[in-house]
CSV table of C-alpha atoms in Angstrom, one decimal:
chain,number,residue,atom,x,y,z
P,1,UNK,CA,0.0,0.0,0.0
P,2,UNK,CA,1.4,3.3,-0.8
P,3,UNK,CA,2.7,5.3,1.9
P,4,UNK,CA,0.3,8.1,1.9
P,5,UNK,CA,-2.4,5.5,2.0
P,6,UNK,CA,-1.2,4.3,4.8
P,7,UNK,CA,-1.1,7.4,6.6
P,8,UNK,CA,-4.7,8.3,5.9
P,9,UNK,CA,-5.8,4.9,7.2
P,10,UNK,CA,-4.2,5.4,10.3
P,11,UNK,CA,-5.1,8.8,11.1
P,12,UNK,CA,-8.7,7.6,10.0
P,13,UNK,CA,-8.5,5.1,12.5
P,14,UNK,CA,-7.3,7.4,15.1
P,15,UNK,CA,-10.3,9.4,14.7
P,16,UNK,CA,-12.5,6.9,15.2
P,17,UNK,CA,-11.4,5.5,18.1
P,18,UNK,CA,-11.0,9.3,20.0
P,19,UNK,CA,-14.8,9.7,18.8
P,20,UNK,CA,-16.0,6.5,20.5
P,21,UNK,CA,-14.1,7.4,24.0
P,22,UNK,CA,-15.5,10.4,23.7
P,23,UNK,CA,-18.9,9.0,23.7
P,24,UNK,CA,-17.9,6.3,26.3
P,25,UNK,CA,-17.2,9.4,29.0
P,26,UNK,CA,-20.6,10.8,28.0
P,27,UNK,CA,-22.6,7.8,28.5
P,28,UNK,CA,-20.8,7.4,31.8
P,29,UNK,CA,-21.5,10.8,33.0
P,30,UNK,CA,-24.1,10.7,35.9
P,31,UNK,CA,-26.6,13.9,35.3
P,32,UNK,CA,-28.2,14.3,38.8
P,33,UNK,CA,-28.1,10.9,39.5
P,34,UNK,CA,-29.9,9.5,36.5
P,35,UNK,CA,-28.0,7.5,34.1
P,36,UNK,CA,-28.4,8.6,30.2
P,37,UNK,CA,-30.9,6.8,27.8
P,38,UNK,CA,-29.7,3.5,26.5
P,39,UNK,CA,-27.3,3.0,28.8
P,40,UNK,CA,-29.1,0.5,31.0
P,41,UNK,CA,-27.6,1.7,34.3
P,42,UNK,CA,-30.1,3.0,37.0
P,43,UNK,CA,-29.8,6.1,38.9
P,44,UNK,CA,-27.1,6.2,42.0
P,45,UNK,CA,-29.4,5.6,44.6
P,46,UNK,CA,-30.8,2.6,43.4
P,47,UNK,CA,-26.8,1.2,42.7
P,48,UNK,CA,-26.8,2.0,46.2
P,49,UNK,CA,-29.8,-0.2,47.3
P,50,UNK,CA,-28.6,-3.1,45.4
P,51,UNK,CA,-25.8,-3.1,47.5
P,52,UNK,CA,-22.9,-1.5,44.8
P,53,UNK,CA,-20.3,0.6,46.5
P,54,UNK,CA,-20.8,3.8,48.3
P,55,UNK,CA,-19.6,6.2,46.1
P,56,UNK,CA,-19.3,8.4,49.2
P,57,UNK,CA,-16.7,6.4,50.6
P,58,UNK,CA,-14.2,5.5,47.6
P,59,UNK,CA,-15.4,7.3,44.7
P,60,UNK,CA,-15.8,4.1,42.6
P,61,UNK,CA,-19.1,3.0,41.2
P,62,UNK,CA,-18.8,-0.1,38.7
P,63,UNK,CA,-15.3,0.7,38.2
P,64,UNK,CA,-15.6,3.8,37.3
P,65,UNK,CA,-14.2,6.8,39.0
P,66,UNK,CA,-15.3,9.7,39.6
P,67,UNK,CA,-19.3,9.1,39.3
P,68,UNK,CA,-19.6,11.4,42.9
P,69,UNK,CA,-18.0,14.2,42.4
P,70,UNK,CA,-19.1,15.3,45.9
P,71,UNK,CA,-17.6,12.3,47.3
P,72,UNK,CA,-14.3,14.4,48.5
P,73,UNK,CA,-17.3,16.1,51.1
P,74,UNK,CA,-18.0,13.1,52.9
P,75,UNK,CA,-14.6,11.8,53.2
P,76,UNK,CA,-13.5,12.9,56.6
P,77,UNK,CA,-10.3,12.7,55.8
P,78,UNK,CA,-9.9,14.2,52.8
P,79,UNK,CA,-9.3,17.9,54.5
P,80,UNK,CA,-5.8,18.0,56.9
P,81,UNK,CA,-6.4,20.5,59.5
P,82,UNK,CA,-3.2,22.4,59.9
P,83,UNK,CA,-2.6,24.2,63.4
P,84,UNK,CA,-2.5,28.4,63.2
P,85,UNK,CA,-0.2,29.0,65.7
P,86,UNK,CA,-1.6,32.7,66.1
P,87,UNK,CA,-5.0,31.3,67.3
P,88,UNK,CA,-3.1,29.0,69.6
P,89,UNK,CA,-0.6,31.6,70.9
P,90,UNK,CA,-4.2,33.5,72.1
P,91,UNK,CA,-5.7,30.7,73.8
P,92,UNK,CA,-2.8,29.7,75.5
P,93,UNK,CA,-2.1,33.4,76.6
P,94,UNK,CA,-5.8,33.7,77.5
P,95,UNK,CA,-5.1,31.2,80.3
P,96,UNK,CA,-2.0,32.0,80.9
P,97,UNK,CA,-1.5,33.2,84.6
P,98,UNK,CA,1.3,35.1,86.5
P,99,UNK,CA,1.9,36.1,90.3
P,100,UNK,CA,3.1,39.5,91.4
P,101,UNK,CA,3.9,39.0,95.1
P,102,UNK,CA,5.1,42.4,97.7
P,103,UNK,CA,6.0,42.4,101.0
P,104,UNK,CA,5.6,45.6,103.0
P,105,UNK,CA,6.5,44.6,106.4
P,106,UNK,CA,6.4,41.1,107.9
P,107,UNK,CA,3.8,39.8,105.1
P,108,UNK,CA,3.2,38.8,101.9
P,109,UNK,CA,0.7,40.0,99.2
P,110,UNK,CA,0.0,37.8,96.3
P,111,UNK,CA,-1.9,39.2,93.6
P,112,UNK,CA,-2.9,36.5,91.0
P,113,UNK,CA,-3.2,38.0,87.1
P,114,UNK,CA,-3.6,37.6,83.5
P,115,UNK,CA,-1.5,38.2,80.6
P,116,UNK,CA,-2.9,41.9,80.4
P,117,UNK,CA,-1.7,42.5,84.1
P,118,UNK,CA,-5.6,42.4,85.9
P,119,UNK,CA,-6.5,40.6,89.0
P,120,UNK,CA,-8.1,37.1,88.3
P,121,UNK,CA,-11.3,37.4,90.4
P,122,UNK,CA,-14.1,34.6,90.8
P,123,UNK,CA,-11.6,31.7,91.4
P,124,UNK,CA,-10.7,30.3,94.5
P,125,UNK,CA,-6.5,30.4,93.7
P,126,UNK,CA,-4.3,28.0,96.0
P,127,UNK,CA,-0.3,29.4,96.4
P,128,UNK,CA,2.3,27.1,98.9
P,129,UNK,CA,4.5,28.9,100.3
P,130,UNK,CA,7.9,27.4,101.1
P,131,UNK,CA,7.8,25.5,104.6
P,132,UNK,CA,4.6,27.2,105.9
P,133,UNK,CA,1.8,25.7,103.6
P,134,UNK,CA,-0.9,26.4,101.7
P,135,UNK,CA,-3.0,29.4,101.3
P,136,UNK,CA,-6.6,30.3,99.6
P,137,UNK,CA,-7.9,32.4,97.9
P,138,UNK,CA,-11.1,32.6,100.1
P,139,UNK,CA,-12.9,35.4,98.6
P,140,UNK,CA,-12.2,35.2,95.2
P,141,UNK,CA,-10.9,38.5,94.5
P,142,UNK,CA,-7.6,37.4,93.2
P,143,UNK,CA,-5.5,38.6,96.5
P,144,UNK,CA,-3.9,36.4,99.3
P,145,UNK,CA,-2.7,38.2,102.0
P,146,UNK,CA,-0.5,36.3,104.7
P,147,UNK,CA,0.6,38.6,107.9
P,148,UNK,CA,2.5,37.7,110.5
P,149,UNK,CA,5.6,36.4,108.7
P,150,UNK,CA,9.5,36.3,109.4
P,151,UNK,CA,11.4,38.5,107.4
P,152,UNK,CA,13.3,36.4,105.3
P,153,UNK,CA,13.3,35.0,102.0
P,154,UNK,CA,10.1,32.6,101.0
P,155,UNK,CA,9.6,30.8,97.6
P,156,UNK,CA,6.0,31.1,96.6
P,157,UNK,CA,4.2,28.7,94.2
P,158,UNK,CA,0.7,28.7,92.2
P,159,UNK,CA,-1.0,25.3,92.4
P,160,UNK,CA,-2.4,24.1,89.4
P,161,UNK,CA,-6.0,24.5,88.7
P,162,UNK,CA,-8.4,23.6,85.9
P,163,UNK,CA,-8.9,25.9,83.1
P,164,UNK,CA,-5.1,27.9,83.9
P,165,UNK,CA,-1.5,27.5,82.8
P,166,UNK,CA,0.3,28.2,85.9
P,167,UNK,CA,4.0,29.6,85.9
P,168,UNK,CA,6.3,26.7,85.5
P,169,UNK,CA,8.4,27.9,89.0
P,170,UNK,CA,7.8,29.5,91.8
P,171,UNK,CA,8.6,33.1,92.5
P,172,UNK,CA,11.1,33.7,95.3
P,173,UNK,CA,10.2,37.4,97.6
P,174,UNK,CA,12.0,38.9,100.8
P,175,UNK,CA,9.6,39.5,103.5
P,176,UNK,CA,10.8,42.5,105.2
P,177,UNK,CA,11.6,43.4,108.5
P,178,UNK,CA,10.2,47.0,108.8
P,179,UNK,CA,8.4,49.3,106.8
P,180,UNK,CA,10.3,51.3,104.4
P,181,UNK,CA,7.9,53.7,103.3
P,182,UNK,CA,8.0,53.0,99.5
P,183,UNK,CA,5.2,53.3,97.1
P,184,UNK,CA,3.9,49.9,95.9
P,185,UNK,CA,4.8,49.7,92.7
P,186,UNK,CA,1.4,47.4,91.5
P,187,UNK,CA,-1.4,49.0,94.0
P,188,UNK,CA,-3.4,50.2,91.0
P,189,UNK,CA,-4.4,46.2,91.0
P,190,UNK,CA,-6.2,47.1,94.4
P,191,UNK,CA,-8.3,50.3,93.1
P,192,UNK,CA,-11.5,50.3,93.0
P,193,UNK,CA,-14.1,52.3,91.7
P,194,UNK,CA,-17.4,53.1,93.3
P,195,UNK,CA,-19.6,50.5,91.0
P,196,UNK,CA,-17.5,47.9,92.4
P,197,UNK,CA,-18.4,48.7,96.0
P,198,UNK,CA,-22.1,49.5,98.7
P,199,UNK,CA,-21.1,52.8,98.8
P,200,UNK,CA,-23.6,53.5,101.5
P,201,UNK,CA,-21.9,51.3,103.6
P,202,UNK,CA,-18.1,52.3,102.8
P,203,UNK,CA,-17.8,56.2,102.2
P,204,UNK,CA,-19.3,57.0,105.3
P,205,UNK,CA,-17.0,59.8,107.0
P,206,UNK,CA,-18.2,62.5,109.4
P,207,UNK,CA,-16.9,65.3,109.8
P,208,UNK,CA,-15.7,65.9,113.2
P,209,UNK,CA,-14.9,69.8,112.6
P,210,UNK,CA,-18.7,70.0,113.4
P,211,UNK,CA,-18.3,69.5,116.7
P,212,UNK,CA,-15.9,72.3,117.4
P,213,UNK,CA,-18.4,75.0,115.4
P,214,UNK,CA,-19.8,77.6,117.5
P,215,UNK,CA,-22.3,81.1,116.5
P,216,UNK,CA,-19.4,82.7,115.0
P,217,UNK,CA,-19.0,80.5,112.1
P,218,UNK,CA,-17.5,82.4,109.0
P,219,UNK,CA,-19.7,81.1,106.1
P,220,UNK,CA,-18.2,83.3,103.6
P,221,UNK,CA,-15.6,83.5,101.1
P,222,UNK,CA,-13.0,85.3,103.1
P,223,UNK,CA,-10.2,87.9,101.7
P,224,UNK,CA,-6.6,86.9,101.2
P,225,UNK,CA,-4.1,88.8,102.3
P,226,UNK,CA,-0.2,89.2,101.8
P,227,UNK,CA,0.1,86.1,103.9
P,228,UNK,CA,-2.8,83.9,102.7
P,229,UNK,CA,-4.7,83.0,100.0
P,230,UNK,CA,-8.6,81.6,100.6
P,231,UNK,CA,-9.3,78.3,99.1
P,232,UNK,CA,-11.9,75.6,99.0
P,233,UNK,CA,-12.1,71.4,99.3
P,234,UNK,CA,-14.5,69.4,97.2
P,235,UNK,CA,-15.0,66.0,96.9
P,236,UNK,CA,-18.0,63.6,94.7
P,237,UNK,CA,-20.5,65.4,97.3
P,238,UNK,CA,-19.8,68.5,95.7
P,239,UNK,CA,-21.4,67.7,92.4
P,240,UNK,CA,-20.6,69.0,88.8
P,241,UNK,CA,-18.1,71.9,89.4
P,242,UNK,CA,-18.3,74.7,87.2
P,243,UNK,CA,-14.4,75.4,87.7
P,244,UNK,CA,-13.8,79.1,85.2
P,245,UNK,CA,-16.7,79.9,87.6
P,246,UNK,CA,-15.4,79.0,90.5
P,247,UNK,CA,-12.0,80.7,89.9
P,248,UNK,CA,-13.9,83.8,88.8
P,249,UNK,CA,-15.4,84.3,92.2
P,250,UNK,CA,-11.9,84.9,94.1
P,251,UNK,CA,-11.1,80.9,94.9
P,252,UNK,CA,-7.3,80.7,94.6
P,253,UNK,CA,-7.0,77.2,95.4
P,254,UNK,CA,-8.7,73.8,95.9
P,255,UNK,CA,-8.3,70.7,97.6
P,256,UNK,CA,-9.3,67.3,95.7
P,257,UNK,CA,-10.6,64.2,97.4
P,258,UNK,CA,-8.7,61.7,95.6
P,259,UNK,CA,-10.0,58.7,97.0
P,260,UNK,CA,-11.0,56.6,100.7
P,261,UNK,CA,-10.5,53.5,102.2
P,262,UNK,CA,-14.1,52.0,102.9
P,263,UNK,CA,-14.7,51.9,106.7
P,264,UNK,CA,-16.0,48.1,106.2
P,265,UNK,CA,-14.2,46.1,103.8
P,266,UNK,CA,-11.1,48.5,103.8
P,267,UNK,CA,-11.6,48.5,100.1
P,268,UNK,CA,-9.0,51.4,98.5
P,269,UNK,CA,-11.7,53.3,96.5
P,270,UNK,CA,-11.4,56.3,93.8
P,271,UNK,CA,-13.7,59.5,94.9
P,272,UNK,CA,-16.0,59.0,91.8
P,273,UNK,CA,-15.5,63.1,90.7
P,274,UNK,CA,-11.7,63.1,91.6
P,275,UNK,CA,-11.0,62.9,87.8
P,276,UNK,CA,-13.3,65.9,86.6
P,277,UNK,CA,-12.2,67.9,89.3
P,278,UNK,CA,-8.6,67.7,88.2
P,279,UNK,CA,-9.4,68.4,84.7
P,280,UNK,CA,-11.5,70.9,85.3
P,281,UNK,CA,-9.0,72.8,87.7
P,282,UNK,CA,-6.3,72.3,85.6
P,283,UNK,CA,-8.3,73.4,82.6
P,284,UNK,CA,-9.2,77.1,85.2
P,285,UNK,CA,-5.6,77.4,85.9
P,286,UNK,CA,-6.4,76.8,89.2
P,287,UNK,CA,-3.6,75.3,91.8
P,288,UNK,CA,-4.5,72.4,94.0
P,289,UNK,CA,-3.3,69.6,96.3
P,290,UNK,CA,-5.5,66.0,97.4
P,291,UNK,CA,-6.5,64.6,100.3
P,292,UNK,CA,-7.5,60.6,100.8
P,293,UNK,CA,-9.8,59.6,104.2
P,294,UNK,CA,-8.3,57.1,105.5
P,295,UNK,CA,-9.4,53.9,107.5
P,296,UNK,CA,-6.0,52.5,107.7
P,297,UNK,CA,-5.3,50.0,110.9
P,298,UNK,CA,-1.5,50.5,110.7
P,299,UNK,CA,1.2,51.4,109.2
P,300,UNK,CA,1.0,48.7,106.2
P,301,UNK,CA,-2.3,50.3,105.5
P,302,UNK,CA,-1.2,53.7,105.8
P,303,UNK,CA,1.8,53.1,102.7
P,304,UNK,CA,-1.2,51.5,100.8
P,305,UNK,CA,-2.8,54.2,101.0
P,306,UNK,CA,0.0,56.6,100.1
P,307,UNK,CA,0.5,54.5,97.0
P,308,UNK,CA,-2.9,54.2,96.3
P,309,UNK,CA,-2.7,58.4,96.1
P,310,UNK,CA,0.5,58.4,94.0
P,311,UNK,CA,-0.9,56.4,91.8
P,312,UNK,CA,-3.9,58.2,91.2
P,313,UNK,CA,-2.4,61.6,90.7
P,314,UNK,CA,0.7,60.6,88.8
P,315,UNK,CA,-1.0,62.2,85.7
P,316,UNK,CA,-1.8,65.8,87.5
P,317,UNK,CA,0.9,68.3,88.6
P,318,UNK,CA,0.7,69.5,92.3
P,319,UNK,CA,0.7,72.8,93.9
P,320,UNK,CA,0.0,71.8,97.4
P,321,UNK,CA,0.2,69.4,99.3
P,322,UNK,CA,-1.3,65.1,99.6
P,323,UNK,CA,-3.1,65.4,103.0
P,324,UNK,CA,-4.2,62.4,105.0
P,325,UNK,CA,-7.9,63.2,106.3
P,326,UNK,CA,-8.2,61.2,109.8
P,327,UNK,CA,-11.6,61.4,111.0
P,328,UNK,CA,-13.9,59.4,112.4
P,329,UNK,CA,-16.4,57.1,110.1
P,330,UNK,CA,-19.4,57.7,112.6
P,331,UNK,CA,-18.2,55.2,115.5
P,332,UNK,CA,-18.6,51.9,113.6
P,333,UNK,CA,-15.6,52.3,111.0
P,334,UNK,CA,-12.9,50.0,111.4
P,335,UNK,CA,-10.2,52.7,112.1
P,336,UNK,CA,-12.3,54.4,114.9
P,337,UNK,CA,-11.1,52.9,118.0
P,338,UNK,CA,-7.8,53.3,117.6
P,339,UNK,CA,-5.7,54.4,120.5
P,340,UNK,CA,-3.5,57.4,119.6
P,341,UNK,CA,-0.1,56.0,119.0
P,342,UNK,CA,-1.5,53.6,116.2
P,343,UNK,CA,-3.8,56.5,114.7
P,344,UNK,CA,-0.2,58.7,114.8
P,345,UNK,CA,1.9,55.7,113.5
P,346,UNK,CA,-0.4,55.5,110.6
P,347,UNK,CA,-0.6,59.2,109.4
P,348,UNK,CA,3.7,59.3,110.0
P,349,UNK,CA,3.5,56.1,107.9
P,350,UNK,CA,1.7,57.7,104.6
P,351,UNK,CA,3.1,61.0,105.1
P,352,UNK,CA,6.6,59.5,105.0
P,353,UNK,CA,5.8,57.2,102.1
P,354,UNK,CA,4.5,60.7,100.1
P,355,UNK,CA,7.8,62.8,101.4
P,356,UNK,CA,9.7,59.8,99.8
P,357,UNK,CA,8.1,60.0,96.7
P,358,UNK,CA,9.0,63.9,96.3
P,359,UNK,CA,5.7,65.5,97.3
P,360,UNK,CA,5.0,67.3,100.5
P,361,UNK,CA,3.2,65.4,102.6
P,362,UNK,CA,0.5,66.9,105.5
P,363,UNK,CA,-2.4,65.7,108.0
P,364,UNK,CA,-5.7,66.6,108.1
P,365,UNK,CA,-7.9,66.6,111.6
P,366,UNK,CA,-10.3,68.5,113.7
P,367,UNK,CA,-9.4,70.5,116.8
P,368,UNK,CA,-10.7,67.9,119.1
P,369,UNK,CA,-8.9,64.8,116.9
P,370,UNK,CA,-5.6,66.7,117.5
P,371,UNK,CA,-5.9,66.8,120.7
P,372,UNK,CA,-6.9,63.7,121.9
P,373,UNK,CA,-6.5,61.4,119.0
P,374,UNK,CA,-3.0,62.5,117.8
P,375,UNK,CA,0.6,63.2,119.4
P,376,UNK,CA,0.6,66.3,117.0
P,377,UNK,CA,4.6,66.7,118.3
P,378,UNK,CA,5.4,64.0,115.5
P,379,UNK,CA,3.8,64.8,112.9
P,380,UNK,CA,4.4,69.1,113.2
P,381,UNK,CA,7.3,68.4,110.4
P,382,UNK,CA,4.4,67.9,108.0
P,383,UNK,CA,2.2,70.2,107.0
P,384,UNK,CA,-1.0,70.6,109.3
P,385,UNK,CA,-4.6,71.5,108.2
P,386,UNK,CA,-6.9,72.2,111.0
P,387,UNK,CA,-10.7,72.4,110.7
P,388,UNK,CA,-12.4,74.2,113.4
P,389,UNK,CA,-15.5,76.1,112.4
P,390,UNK,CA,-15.0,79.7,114.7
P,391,UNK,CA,-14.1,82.8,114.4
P,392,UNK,CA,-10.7,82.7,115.4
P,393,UNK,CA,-9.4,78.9,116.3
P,394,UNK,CA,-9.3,78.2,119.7
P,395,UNK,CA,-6.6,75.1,118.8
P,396,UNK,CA,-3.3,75.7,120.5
P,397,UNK,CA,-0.6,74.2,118.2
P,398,UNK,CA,1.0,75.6,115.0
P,399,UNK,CA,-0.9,75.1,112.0
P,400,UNK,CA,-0.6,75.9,108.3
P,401,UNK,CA,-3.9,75.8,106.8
P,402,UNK,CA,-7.3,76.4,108.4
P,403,UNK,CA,-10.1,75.1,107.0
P,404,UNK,CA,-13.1,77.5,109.1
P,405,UNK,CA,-16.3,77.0,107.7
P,406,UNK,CA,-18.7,73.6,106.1
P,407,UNK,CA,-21.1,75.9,104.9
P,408,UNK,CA,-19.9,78.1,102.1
P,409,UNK,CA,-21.4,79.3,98.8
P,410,UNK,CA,-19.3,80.2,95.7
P,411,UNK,CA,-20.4,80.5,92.1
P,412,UNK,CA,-19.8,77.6,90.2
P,413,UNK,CA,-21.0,74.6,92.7
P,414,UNK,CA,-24.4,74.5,94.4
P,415,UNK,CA,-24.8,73.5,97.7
P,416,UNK,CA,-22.2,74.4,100.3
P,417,UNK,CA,-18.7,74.0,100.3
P,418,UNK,CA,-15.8,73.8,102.8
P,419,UNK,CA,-13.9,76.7,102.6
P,420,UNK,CA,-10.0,77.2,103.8
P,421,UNK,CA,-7.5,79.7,104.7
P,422,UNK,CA,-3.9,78.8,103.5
P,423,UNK,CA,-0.8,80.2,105.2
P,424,UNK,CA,2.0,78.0,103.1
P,425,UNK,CA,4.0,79.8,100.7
P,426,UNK,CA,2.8,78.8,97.3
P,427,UNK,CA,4.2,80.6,94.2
């Protein structure tokens, strides 16, 4: 045959056998199930019934593959799920705990906290300390406090718990000796806010001043003089303070309640306005200094509270001075009863802890708490506020503000306000 012949046969032939593969796939093609006319195959389901293979499992139907073409779907392991170690980095910091553990004298404070640096709260958290045993966390607020220690070093350890990743070791702290009158560095961890408290039951000072007031109470806004400058003190029972206004009437300083300690629980609690007042006076150009009520039972108390304060106003620049207000809490606080050398111990203790932290540092007391709740002879290096609502004081010691009246007026806050006389020298 000739060669060219040849060629055209088998090219022919070629054809024809593409053409019938072609039409093989298409009469093998499953359309929804159904099989084609003239195939003689019935739909899937019924291959199914009859006992055929599942195409779900293996894809093979008859021997042919690739009938399902969902198949891949049902096979559960077709997909590999890889790990994303960014999700799994955030769950395992989510549980992820730490310890931060102070010592302020003889004791040990162990705050439990997350990865952002807040207090755990609603677990009951076991530590060990080293040689001594274990401790709870009985209340749930994320604190353990153990007194009465040795000074020494102790190695501290988080149990494991459910749901956590504890440190891996222990944390090693010196207990000390004696107080050192130091700021604590993490007592922002112990600040509350009002919603977190009864309020009712915690801010509940009284002002003993009262009972030193007499007929010749000044009520108004007296005149400074070469040697003084008049000046009020406001607090969250002041309200909404117009401050421009306020300034504008002849107010040339303020006092700001930053904060008590509740005269219950001893919670460390933010006055709810002490914010706004600080803006606000700032914004009037009008110098100021803070005071914080205290219901401190000793002198660990009394640096908590000093840190508490310098923590507060570390945004704010001062022009007078951090005042500790010792009064009573009207006879059932828990700082009350005490006798004077504790009450004395306690305001030396935060005034020292505020002198060390470069602020001047004073007490605040009535005439009568002076006298016989104070040794005043200790603390006269500090600055000393009296309140005694006369005329002309009838307190015998030095002093170097008077605050003389409960019941002023001034443009810019309704309601009455204390009002004070100032004798420091302030630029």
């Amino acid at each position: 045959m000739d060669s060219k012949i040849r060629r055209m046969a088998i090219l022919a032939s070629m054809g024809v056998i593409l053409l019938v593969s072609l039409l093989v796939l298409y009469a093998n093609g499953d359309q929804g199930g159904q099989a084609p006319k003239g195939t003689g195959r019935p739909p899937a389901e019924s291959r199914q019934e009859e006992g055929q293979q599942d195409p779900g499992k293996s894809g093979v139907v008859n021997g042919q593959i690739g009938d399902d073409l969902s198949a891949f779907l049902k096979d559960d392991t077709f997909f590999d799920p890889e790990s994303n170690p960014i999700l799994e980095a955030a769950r395992d910091n989510a549980s992820r705990l730490s310890m931060m553990v102070t010592s302020v004298e003889k004791d040990l404070r162990i705050q439990i906290v997350d990865t952002q640096g807040e207090l755990v709260t609603g677990e009951s958290f076991l530590v060990r300390l080293d040689g001594l045993g274990e401790y709870k966390d009985l209340d749930k607020d994320g604190v353990i406090y153990i007194g009465d220690l040795s000074a020494g070093e102790y190695y501290v350890e988080l149990m494991p718990m459910e749901g956590y990743r504890m440190p891996e070791n222990g944390t090693k702290v010196r207990v000390k000796d004696k107080v050192e009158y130091v700021a604590i560095d993490d007592i922002s961890l112990l600040l509350l806010t009002e919603a977190d408290i009864d309020v009712a039951a915690e801010d509940t000072e009284v002002a003993d001043a009262i009972a030193d007031a007499d007929a010749t109470e000044i009520s108004q806004l007296q005149t400074s003089t070469a040697n003084s400058r008049v000046g009020i003190d406001v607090s969250k029972w002041n309200g909404e303070i117009d401050w421009d206004r306020v300034k504008n009437a002849g107010v040339e300083f303020a006092i700001v309640r930053a904060g008590y300690r509740g005269s219950t629980t001893g919670s460390l609690v933010e006055d709810s306005c002490f914010a706004a007042n600080m803006r606000g006076a700032a914004a009037s150009g009008m110098p100021v200094g803070v005071y914080f009520f205290t219901q401190a039972v000793n002198e660990v108390e009394a640096v908590e509270e000093a840190s508490a304060v310098l923590q507060l106003i570390r945004e704010y620049d001062l022009d007078y001075p951090v005042f500790i207000d010792t009064e009573g809490a009207g006879g059932n606080g828990r700082a009350d009863n005490l006798d004077a050398d504790t009450r004395t111990a306690v305001c030396e203790a935060f005034c020292r802890t505020i002198a060390n932290a470069g602020y001047t540092a004073g007490v605040y007391a009535s005439r009568n708490w002076y006298n016989n709740n104070l040794h005043v002879d200790k603390l006269e290096h500090y600055c000393i506020w009296l309140a005694e609502y006369r005329h002309t004081p009838l307190y015998q010691g030095y002093y170097h503000m008077w605050q003389y009246t409960s019941k002023g007026a001034v443009d810019g806050i309704a309601g009455n306000v204390d009002m004070n006389v100032s004798y420091l020298q302030i630029p």
